[in-house]
PDB file of C-alpha atoms in Angstrom:
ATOM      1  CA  UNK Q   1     100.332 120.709  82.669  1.00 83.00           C
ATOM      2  CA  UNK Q   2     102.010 118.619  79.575  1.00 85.00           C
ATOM      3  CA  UNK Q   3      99.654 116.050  78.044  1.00 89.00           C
ATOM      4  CA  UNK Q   4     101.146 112.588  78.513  1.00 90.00           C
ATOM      5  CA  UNK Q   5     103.394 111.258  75.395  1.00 93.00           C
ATOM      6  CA  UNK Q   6     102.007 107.648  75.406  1.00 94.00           C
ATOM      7  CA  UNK Q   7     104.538 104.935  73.952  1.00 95.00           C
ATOM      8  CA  UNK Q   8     102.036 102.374  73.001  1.00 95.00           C
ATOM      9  CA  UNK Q   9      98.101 102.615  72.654  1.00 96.00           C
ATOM     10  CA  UNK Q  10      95.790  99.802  71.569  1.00 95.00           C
ATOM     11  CA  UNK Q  11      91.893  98.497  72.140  1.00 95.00           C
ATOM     12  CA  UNK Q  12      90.604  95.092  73.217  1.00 95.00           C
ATOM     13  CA  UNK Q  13      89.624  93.647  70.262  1.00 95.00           C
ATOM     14  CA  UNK Q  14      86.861  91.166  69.059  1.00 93.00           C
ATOM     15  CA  UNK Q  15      87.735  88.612  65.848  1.00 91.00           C
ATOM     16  CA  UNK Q  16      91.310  90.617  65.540  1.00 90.00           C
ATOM     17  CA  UNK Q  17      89.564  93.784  64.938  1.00 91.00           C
ATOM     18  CA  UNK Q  18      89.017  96.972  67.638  1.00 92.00           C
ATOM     19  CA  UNK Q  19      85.569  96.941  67.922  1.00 90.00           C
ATOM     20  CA  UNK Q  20      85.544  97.671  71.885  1.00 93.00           C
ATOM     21  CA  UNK Q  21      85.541 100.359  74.232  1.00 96.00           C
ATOM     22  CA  UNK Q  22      88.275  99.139  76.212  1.00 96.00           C
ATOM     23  CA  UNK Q  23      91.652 101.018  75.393  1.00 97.00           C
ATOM     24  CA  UNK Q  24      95.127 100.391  76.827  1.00 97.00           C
ATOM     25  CA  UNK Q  25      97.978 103.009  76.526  1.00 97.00           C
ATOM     26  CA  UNK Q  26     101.448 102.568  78.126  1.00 97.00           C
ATOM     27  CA  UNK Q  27     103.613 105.961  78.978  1.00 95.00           C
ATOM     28  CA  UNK Q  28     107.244 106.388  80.099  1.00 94.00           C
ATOM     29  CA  UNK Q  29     105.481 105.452  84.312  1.00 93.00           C
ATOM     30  CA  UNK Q  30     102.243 104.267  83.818  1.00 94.00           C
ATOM     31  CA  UNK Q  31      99.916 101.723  82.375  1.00 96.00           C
ATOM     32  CA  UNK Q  32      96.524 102.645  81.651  1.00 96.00           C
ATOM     33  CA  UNK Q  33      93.601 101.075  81.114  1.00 96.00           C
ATOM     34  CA  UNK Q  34      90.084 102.808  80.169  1.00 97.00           C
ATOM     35  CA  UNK Q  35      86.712 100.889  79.703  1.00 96.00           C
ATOM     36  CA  UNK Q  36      83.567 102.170  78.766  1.00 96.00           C
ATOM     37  CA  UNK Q  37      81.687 104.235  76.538  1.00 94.00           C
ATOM     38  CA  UNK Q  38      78.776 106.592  78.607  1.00 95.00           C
ATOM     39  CA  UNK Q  39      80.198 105.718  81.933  1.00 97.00           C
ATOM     40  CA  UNK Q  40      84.416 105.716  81.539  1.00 96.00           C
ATOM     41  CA  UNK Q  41      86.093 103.909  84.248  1.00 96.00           C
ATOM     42  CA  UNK Q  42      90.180 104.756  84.235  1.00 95.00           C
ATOM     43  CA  UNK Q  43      92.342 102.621  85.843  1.00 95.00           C
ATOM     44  CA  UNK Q  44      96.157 103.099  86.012  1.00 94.00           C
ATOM     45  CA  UNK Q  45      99.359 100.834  87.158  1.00 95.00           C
ATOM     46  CA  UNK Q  46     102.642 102.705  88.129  1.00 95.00           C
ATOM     47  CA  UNK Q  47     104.952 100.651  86.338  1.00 94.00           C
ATOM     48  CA  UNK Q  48     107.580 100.572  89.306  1.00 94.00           C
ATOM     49  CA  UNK Q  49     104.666  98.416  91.256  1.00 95.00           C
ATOM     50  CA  UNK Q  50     104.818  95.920  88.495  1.00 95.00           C
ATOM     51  CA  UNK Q  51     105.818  92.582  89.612  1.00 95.00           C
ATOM     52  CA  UNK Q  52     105.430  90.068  87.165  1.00 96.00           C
ATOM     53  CA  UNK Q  53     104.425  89.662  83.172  1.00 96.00           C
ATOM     54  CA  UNK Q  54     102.314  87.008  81.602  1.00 97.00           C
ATOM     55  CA  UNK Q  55     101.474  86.218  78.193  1.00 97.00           C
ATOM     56  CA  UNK Q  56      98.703  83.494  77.115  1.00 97.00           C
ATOM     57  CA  UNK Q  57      97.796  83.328  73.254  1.00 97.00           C
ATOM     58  CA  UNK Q  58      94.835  80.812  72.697  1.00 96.00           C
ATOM     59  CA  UNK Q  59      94.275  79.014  69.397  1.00 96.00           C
ATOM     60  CA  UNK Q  60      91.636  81.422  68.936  1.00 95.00           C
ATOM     61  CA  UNK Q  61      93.751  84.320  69.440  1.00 96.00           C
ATOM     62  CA  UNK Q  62      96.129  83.248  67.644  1.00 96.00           C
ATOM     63  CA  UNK Q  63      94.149  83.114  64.858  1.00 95.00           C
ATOM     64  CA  UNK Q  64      93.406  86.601  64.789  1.00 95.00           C
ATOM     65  CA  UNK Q  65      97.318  87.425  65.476  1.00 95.00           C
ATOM     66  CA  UNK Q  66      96.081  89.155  69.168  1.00 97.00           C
ATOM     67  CA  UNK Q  67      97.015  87.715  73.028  1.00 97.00           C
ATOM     68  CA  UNK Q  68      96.459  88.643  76.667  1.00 97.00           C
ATOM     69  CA  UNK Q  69      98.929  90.308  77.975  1.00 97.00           C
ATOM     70  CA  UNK Q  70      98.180  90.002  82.010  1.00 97.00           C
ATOM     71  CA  UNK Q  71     100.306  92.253  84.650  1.00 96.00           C
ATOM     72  CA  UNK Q  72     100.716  91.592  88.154  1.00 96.00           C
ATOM     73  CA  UNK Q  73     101.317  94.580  90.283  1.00 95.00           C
ATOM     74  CA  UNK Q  74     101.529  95.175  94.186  1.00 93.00           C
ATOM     75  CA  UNK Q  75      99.223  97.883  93.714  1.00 88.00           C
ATOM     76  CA  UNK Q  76      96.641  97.707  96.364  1.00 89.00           C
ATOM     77  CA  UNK Q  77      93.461  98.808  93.959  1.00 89.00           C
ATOM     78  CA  UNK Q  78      94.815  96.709  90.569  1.00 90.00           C
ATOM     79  CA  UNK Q  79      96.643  93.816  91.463  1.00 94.00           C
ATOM     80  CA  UNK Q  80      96.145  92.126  88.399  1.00 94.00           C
ATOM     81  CA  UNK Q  81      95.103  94.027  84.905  1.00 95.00           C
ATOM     82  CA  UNK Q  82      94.743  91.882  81.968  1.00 96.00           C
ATOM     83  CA  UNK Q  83      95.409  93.437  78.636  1.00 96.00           C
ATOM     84  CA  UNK Q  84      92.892  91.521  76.552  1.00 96.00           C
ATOM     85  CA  UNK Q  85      93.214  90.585  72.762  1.00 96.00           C
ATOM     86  CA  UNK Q  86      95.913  93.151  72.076  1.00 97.00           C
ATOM     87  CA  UNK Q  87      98.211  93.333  68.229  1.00 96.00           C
ATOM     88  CA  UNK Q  88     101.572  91.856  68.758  1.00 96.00           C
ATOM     89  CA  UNK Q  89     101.008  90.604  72.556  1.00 97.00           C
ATOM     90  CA  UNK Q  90     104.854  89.346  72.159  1.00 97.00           C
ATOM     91  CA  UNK Q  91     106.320  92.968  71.370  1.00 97.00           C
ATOM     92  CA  UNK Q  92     103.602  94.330  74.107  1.00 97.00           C
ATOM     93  CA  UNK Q  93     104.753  92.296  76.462  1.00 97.00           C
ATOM     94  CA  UNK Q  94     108.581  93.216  76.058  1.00 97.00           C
ATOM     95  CA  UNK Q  95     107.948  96.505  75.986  1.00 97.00           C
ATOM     96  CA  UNK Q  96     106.068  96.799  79.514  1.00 97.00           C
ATOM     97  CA  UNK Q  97     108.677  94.839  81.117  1.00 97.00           C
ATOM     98  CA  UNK Q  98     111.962  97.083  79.067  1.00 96.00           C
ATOM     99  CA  UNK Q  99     109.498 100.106  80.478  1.00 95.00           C
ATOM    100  CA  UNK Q 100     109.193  98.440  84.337  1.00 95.00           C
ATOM    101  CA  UNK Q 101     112.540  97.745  84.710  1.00 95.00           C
ATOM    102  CA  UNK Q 102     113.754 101.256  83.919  1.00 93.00           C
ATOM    103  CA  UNK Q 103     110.899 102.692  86.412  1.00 93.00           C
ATOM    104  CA  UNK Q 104     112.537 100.281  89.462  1.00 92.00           C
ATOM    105  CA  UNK Q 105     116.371 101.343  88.044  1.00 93.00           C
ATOM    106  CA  UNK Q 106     115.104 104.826  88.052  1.00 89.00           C
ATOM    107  CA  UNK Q 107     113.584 104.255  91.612  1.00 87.00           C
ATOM    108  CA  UNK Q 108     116.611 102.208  92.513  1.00 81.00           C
ATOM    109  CA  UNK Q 109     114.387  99.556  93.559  1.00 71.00           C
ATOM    110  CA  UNK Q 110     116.758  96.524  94.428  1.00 62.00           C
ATOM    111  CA  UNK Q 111     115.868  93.307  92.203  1.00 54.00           C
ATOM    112  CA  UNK Q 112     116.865  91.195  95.140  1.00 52.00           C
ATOM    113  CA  UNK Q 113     113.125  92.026  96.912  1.00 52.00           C
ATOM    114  CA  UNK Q 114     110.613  89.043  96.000  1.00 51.00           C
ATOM    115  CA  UNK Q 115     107.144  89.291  97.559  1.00 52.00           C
ATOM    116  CA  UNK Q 116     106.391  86.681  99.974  1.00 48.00           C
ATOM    117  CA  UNK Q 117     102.742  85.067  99.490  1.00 49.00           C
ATOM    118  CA  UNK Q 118     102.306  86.165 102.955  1.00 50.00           C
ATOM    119  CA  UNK Q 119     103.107  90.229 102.399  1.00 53.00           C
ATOM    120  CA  UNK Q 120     106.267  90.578 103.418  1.00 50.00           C
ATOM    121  CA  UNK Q 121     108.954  91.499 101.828  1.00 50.00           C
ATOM    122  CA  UNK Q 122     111.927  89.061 102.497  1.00 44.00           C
ATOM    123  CA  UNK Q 123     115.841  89.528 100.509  1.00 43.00           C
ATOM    124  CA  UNK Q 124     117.123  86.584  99.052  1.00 39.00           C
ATOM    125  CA  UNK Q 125     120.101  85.326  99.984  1.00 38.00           C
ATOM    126  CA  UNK Q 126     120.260  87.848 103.674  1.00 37.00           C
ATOM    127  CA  UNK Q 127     119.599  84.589 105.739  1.00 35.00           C
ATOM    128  CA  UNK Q 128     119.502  81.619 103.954  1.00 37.00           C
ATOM    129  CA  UNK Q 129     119.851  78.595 106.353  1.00 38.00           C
ATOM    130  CA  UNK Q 130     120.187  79.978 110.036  1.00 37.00           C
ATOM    131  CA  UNK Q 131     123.745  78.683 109.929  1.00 40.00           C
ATOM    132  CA  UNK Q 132     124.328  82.543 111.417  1.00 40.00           C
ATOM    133  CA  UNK Q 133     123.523  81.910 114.663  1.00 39.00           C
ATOM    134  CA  UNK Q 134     126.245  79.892 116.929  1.00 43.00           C
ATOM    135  CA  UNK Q 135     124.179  76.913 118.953  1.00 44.00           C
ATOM    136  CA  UNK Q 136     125.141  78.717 122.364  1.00 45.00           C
ATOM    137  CA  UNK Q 137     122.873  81.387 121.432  1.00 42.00           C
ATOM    138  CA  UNK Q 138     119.813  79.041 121.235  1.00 43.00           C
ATOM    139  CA  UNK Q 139     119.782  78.209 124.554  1.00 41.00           C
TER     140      UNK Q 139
END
């Protein structure tokens, strides 16, 4: 078993330095993010699942140069990781979604798919106004 070759690692970090025991990493398929310091929790994100990027930089953050970086997934156990008080939140942030969009071309995951609120998965621009049924046929 290789160990995995991680593109990008960084902690949470307090007053712009890494004084936590939360650590994020970022590989070629995953995100990963690992709290704790007796007890270590592990969570990860298959970057193919990723849905949609967020940035927010408060005052405060921006202070200390860091941001949240917060990742919306379909994953059923993480639908939504936040990447708390990372270095360079801007580059982080392009560098998940350059990462995600190679996992879905690699998957050949069609762009067109947008998650309805409801679950379902509906294709945009298959049936746009029902202008493909003839009136006859409603009867």
């Amino acid at each position: 078993m290789e160990p995995i070759e991680y593109l990008w690692k960084d902690r949470k970090r307090h007053f712009g330095l890494p004084l936590s025991f939360t650590r994020y990493s970022l590989s070629e398929d995953r995100l990963f993010c690992e709290t704790g310091f007796l007890n270590i929790k592990a969570d990860e994100v298959l970057l193919y699942r990723v849905r949609d990027l967020e940035l927010t930089i408060s005052l405060g953050q921006r202070i200390f140069g860091v941001g949240t970086v917060c990742v919306h997934s379909s994953d059923q156990s993480i639908p939504h990781l936040d990447l708390k008080n990372v270095k360079h939140p801007r580059e982080v942030k392009e560098l998940i979604h350059q990462k995600v969009e190679k996992a879905k071309n690699d998957r050949r995951m069609k762009s067109m798919e947008v998650m309805s609120n409801t679950g379902s998965v509906s294709h945009e621009g298959d049936f746009d106004d029902m202008d493909h049924f003839d009136d006859d046929t409603l009867d």
